[in-house]
Tab-separated table of C-alpha atoms in Angstrom:
chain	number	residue	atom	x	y	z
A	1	UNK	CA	-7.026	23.516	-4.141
A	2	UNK	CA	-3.698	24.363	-5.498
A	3	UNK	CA	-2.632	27.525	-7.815
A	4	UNK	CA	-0.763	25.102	-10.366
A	5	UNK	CA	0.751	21.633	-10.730
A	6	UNK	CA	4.241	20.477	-10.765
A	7	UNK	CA	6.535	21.963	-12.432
A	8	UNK	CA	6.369	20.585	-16.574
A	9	UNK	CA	9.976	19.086	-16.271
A	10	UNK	CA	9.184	17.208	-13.386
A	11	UNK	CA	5.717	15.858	-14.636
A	12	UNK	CA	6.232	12.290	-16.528
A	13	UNK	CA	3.790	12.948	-19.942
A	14	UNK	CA	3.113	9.092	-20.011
A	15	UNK	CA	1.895	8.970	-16.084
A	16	UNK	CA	-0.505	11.960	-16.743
A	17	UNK	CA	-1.775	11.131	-19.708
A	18	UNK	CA	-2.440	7.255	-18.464
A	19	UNK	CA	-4.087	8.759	-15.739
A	20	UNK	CA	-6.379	11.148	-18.220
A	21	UNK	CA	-7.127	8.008	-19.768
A	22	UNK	CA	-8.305	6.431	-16.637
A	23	UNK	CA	-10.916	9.295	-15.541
A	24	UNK	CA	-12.119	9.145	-19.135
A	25	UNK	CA	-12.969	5.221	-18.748
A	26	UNK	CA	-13.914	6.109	-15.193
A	27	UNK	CA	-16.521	8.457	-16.397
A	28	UNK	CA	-17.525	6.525	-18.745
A	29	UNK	CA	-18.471	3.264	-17.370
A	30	UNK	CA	-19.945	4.717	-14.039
A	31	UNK	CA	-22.569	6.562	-16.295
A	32	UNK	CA	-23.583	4.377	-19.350
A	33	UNK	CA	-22.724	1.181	-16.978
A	34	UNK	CA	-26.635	0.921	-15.955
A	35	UNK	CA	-28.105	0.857	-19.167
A	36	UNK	CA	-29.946	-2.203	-20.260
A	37	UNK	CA	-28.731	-1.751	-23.813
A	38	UNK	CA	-25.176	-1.536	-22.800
A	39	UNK	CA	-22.620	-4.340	-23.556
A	40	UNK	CA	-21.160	-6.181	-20.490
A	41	UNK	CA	-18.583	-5.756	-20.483
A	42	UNK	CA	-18.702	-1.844	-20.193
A	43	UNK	CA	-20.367	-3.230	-16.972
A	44	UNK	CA	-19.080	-4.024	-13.388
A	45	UNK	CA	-19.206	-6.907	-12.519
A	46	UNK	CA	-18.917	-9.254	-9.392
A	47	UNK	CA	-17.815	-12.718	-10.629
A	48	UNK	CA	-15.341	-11.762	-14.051
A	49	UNK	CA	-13.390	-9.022	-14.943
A	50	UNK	CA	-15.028	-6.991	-17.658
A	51	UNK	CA	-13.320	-3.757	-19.061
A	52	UNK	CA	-14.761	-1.882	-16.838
A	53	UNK	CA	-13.208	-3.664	-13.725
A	54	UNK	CA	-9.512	-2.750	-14.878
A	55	UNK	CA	-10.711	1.030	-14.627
A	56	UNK	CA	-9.889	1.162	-10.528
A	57	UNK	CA	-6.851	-0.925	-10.915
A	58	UNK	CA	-5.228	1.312	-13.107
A	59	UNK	CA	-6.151	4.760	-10.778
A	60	UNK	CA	-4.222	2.042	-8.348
A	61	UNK	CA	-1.157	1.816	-10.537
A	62	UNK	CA	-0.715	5.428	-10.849
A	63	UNK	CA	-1.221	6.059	-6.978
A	64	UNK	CA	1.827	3.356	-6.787
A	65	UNK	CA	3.689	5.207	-9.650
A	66	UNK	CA	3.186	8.465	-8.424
A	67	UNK	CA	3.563	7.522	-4.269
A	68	UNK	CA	7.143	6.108	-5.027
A	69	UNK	CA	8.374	9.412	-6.901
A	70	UNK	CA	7.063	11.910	-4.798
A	71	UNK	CA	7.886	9.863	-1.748
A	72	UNK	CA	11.365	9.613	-2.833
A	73	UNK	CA	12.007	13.010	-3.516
A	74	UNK	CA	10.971	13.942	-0.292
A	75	UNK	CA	13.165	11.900	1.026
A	76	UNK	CA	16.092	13.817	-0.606
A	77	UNK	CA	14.792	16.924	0.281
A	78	UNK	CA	12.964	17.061	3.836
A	79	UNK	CA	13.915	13.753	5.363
A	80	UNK	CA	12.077	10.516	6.160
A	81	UNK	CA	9.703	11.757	9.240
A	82	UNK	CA	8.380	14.670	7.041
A	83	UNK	CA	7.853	12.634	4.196
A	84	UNK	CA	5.852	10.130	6.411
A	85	UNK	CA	4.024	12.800	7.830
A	86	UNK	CA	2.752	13.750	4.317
A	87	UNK	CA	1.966	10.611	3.474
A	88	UNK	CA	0.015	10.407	7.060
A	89	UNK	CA	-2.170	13.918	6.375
A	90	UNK	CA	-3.000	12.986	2.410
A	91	UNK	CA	-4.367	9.793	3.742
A	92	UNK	CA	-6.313	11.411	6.327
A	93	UNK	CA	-7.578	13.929	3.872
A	94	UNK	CA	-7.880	11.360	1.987
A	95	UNK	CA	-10.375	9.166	4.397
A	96	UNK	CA	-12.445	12.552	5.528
A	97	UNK	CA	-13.714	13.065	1.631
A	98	UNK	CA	-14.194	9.715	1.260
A	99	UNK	CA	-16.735	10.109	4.206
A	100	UNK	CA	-18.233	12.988	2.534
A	101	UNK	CA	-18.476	11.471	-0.720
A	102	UNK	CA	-19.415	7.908	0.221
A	103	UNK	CA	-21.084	8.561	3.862
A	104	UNK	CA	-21.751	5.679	6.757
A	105	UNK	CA	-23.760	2.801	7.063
A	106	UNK	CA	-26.959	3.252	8.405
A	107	UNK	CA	-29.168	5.752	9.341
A	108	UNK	CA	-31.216	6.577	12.558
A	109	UNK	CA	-34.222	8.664	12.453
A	110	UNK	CA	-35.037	8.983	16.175
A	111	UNK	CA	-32.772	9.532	19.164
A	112	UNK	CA	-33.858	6.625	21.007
A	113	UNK	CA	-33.050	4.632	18.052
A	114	UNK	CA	-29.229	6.016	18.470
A	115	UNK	CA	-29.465	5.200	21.889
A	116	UNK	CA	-30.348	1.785	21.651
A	117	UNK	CA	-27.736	1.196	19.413
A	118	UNK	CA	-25.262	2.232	21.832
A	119	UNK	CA	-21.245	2.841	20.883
A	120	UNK	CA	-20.342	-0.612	20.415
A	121	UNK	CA	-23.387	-1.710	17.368
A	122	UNK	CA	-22.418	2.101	15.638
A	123	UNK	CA	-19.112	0.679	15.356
A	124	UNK	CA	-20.485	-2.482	14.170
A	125	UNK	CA	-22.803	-1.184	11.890
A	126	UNK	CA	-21.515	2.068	10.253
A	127	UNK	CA	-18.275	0.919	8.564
A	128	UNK	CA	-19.195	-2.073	6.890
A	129	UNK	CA	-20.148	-1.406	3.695
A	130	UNK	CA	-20.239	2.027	2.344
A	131	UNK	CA	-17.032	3.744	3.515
A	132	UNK	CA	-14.499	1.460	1.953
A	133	UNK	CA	-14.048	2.373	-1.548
A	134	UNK	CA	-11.647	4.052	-3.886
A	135	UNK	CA	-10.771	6.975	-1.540
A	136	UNK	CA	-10.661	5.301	1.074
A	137	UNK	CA	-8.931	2.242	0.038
A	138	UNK	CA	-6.269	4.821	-1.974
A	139	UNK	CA	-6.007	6.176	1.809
A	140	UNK	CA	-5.324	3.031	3.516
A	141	UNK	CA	-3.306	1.121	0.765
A	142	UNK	CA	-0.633	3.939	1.197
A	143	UNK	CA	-0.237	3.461	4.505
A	144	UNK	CA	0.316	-0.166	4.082
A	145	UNK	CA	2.899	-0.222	1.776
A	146	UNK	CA	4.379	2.802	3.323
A	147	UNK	CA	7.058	1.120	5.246
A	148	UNK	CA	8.232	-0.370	1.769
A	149	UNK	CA	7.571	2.275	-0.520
A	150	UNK	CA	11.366	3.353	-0.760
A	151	UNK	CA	12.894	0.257	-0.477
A	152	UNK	CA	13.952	-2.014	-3.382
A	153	UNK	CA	12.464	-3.868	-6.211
A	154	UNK	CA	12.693	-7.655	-4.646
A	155	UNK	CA	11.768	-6.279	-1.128
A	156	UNK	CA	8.497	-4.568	-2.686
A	157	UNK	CA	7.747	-7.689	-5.005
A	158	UNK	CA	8.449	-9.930	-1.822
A	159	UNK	CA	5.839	-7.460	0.359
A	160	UNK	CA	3.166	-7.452	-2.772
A	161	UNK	CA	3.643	-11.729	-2.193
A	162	UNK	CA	2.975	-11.744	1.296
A	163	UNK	CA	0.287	-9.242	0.920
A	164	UNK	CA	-1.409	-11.560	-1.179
A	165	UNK	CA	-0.784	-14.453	0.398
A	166	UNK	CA	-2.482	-13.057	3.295
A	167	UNK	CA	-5.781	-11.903	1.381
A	168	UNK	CA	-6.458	-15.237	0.330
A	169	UNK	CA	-5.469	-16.914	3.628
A	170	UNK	CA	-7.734	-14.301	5.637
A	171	UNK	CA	-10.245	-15.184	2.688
A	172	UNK	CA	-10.197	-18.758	2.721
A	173	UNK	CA	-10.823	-18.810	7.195
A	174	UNK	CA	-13.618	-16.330	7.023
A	175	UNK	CA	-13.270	-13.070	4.529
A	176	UNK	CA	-14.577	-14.121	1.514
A	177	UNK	CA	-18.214	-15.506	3.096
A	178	UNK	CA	-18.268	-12.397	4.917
A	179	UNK	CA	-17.335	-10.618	1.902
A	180	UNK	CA	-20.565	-11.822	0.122
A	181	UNK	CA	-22.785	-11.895	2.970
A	182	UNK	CA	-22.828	-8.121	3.928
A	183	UNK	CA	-21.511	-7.620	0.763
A	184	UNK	CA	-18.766	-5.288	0.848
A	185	UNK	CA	-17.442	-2.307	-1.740
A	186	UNK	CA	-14.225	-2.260	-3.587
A	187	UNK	CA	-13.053	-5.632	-1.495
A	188	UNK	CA	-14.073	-4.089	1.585
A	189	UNK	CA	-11.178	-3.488	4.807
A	190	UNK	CA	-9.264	-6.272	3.921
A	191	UNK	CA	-8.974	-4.743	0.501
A	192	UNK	CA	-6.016	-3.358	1.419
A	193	UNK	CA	-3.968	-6.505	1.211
A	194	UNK	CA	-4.776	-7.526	-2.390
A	195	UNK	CA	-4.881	-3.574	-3.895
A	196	UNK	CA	-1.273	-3.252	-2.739
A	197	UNK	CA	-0.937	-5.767	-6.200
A	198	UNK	CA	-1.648	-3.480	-8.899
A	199	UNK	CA	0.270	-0.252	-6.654
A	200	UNK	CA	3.185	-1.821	-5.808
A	201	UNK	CA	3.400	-2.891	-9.593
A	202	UNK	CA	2.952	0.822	-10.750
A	203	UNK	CA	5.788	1.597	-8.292
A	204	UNK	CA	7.784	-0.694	-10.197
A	205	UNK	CA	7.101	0.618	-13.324
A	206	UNK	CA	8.065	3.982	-11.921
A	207	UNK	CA	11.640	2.170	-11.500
A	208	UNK	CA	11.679	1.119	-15.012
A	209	UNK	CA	10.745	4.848	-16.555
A	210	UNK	CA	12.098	7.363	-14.564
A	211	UNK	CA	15.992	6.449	-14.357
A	212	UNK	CA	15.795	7.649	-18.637
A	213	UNK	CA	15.222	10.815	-20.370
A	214	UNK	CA	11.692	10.902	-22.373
A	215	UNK	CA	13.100	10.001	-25.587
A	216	UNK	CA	14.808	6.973	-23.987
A	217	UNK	CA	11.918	5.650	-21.972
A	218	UNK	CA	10.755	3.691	-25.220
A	219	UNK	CA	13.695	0.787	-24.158
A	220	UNK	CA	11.282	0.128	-21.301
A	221	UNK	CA	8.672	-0.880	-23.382
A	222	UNK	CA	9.343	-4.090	-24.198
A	223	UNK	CA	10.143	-5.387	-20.553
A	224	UNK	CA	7.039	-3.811	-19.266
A	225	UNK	CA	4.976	-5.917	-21.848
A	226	UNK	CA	6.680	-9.326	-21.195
A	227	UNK	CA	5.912	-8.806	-17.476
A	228	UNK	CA	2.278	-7.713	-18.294
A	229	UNK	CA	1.665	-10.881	-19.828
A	230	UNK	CA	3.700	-12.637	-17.376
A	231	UNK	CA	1.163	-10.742	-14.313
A	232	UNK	CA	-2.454	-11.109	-16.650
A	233	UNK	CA	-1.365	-15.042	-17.215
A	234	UNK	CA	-0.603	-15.191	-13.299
A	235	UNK	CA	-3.950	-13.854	-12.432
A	236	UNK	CA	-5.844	-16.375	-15.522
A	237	UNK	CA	-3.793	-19.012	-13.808
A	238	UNK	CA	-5.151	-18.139	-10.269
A	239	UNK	CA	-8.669	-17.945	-11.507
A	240	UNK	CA	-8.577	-21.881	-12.517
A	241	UNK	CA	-7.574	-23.004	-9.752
A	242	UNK	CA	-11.393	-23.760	-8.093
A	243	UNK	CA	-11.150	-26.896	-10.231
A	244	UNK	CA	-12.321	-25.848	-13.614
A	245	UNK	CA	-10.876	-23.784	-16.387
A	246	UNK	CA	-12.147	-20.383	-16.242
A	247	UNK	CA	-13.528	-18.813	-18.951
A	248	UNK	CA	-11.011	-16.372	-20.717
A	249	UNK	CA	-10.679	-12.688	-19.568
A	250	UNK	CA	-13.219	-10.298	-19.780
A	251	UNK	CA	-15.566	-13.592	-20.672
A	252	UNK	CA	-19.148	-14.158	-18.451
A	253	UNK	CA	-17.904	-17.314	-16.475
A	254	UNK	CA	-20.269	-20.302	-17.150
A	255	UNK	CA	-23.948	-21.133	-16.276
A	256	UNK	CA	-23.877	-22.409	-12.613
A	257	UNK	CA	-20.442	-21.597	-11.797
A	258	UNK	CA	-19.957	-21.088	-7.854
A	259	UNK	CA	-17.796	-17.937	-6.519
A	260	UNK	CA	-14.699	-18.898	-4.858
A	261	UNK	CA	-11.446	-17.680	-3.002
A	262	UNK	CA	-10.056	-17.657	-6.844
A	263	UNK	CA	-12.814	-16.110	-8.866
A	264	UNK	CA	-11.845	-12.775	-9.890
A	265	UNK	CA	-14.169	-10.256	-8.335
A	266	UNK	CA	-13.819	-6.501	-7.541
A	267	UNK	CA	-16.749	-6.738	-4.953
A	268	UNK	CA	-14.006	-9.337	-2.645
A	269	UNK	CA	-10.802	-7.771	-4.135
A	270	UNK	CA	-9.670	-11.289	-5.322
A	271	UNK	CA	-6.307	-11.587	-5.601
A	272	UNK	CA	-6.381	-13.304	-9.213
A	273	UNK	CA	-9.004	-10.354	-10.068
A	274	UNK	CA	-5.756	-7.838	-8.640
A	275	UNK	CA	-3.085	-9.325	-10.557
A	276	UNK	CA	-4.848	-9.907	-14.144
A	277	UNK	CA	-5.496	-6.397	-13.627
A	278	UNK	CA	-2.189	-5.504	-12.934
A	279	UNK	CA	-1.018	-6.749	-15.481
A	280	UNK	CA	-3.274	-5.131	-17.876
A	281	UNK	CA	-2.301	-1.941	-16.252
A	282	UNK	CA	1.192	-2.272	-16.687
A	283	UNK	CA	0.096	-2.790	-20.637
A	284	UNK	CA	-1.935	-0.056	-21.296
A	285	UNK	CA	0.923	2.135	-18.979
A	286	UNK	CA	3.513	0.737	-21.885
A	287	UNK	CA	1.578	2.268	-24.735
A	288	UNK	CA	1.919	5.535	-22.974
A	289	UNK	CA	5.304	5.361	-22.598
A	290	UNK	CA	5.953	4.291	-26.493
A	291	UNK	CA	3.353	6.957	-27.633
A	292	UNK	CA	3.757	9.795	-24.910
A	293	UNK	CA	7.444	9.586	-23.734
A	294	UNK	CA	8.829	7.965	-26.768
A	295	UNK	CA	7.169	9.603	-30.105
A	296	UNK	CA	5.896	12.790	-28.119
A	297	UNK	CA	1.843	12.024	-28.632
A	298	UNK	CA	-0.468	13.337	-26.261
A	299	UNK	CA	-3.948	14.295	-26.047
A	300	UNK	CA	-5.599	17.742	-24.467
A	301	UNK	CA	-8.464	15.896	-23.038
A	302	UNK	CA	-6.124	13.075	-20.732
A	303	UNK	CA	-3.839	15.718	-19.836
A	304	UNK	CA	-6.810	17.879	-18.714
A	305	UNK	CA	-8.141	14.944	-16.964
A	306	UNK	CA	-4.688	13.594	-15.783
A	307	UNK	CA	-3.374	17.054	-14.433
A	308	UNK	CA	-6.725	16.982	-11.996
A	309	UNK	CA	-8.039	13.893	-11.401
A	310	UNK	CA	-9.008	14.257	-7.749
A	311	UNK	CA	-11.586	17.226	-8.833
A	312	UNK	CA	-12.833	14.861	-11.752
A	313	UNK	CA	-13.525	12.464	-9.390
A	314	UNK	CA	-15.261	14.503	-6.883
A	315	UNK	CA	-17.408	16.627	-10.057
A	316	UNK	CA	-18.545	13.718	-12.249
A	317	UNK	CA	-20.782	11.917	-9.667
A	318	UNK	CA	-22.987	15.180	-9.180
A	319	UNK	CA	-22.941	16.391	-12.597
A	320	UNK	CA	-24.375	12.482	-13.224
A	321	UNK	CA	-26.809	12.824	-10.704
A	322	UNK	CA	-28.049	16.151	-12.966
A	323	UNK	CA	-28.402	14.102	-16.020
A	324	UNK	CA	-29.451	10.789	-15.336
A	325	UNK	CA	-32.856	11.686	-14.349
A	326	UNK	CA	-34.033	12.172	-17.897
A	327	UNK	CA	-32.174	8.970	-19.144
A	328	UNK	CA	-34.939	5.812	-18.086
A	329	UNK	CA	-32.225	2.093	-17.989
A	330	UNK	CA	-34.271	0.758	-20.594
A	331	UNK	CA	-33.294	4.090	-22.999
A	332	UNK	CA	-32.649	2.760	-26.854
A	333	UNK	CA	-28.817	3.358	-27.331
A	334	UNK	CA	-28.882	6.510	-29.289
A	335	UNK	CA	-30.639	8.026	-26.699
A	336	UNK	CA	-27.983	6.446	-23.924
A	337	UNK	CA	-25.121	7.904	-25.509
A	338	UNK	CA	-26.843	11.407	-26.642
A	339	UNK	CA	-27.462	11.761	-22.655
A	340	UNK	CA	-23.392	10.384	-22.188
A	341	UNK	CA	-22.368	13.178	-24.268
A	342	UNK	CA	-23.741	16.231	-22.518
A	343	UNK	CA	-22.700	14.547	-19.091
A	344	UNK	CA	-19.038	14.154	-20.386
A	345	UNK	CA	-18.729	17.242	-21.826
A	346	UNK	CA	-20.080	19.272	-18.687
A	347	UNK	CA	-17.277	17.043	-17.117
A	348	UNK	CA	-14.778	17.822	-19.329
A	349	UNK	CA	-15.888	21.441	-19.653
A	350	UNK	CA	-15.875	21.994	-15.353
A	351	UNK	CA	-12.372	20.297	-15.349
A	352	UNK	CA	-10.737	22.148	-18.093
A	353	UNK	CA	-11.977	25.434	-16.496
A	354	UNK	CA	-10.206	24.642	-13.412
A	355	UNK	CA	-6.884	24.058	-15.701
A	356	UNK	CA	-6.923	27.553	-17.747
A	357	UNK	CA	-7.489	29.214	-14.016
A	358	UNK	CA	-4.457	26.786	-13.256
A	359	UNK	CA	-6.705	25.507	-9.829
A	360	UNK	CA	-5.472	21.925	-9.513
A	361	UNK	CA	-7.328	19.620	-6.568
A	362	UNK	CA	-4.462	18.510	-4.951
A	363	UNK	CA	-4.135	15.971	-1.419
């Protein structure tokens, strides 16, 4: 825990409040998200991409964002191997909440039980599932596109390419059944491969923002939106290719349709899932910068949110499992979003403490 963030004139208003945005979605489709009377797509799903699939994408973008400026002022300032090693001990701090947020697989009541296991089927067994989500996957997709993270734009487009190119030819030989079988979280270890989409892409977007002043940033705008569509018509375009058209974005696919290596799914990762999303980041991210940068809009609650997202992540899951008790699936809607709006606002009111004590969560 931290005494205070950045300093104001080196915080970017667009990337914090885009990431205030993001926990607000977050917390709001991991509560109401169970609810019978709840639209779909304020639901996750495994076989589309619904609203609430572009929620993890985006936290993804603003790692990427965020990774690529801190990363290269450390570079200026305390050299390459220190800048490595800080990349090295966040993801490790990284990994060890994930572990005590998310736990391992399994669970062994007797010591003979553990013994008969052995070290080998632990191994097996405890990191197959539960582990591997957003933490975690944060953790590790850092380290993979660490050795590129500095470099240039057509070396990290090139590297988000072969990255994906090697998701869906790890899928294709034996990934995606396995994917589905056990099933995995968040697109399980291989994740990696096809979240380095949507970060690399915020790290480009940090190239097209930062090099101007706030009131200039607005010129960006219209470049980040033609490759938005450009990435969101990629990832349709991937989705089609099982040998049918897909049904449209954030659209239930039809009756009977099988899941393939192209159907966009967060449970696998899918790399058309990865890039539509992507490119929907890189929209929503270009709104920021025309309303936050550009006209000088922003809004207490995603800068409260933004300025401490780590603790919002950690607080909202308890504070849910303190109100959903008393909120039954089949709940009528008024009741659903009555419930919603005491959990969000003991959210909003736990985070916002922590900012007028300035104690920022901070790995």
């Amino acid at each position: 825990m931290s005494a205070e963030p950045s300093s104001a004139k080196s915080r970017i208003a667009s990337l914090d409040q885009f990431r205030g945005y993001t926990v607000a979605g977050m917390i709001l489709v991991n509560f109401i998200g169970g609810y019978q009377v709840v639209h779909h797509l304020l639901k996750h799903h495994n076989t589309y991409c619904s609203y609430a699939d572009t929620i993890m994408p985006q936290f993804f973008f603003a790692v990427g964002f965020a990774f690529r400026l801190t990363y290269l002022r450390r570079l200026q300032t305390v050299g390459r191997a220190e800048a490595q090693r800080a990349v090295a001990a966040r993801a490790l701090g990284l990994i060890l909440l994930g572990f005590v947020m998310y736990h391992l697989d399994g669970e062994y009541k007797t010591w003979e039980e553990l013994k008969q296991l052995g070290f080998q089927g632990f191994l097996a067994n405890a990191f197959r599932r539960e582990l591997c989500q957003t933490l975690v996957q944060i953790a590790l997709t850092s380290i993979w596109i660490l050795p590129v993270i500095a470099a240039s734009a057509r070396v990290r487009v090139l590297y988000l390419v072969v990255s994906a190119a090697l998701h869906l030819g790890l899928s294709w030989w034996f990934y995606l059944d396995f994917a589905w079988k056990t099933p995995v979280i968040d697109g399980g270890w291989l994740g990696i491969l096809s979240w380095a989409i949507p970060t690399l892409v915020g790290t480009l977007a940090y190239d097209a923002v930062a090099a101007r002043d706030d009131h200039e940033r607005g010129r960006a705008v219209p470049s980040l939106l033609v490759w938005s569509v450009v990435l969101m018509a990629v990832g349709y375009g991937l989705s089609c290719l099982g040998g049918e058209l897909a049904a449209p974005p954030f659209s239930p696919p039809a009756a009977g349709r099988q899941v393939d290596l192209w159907t966009m799914s967060q449970r696998t990762g899918s790399v058309s899932y990865l890039t539509f999303s992507a490119g929907f980041s890189l929209a929503v991210y270009a709104l920021f910068v025309l309303f936050c940068d550009q006209w000088g809009v922003t809004v207490g609650l995603f800068r409260t949110f933004g300025t401490n997202a780590l603790a919002a992540y950690v607080i909202h899951p308890m504070v849910s499992l303190a109100v959903r008790p008393y909120l039954p699936d089949d709940a009528p809607l008024w009741y659903v979003i009555a419930g919603f709006l005491v959990y969000f606002g003991i959210c909003y009111l736990l985070i916002r403490y922590l900012e007028k004590n300035k104690l920022y969560l901070k790995l």
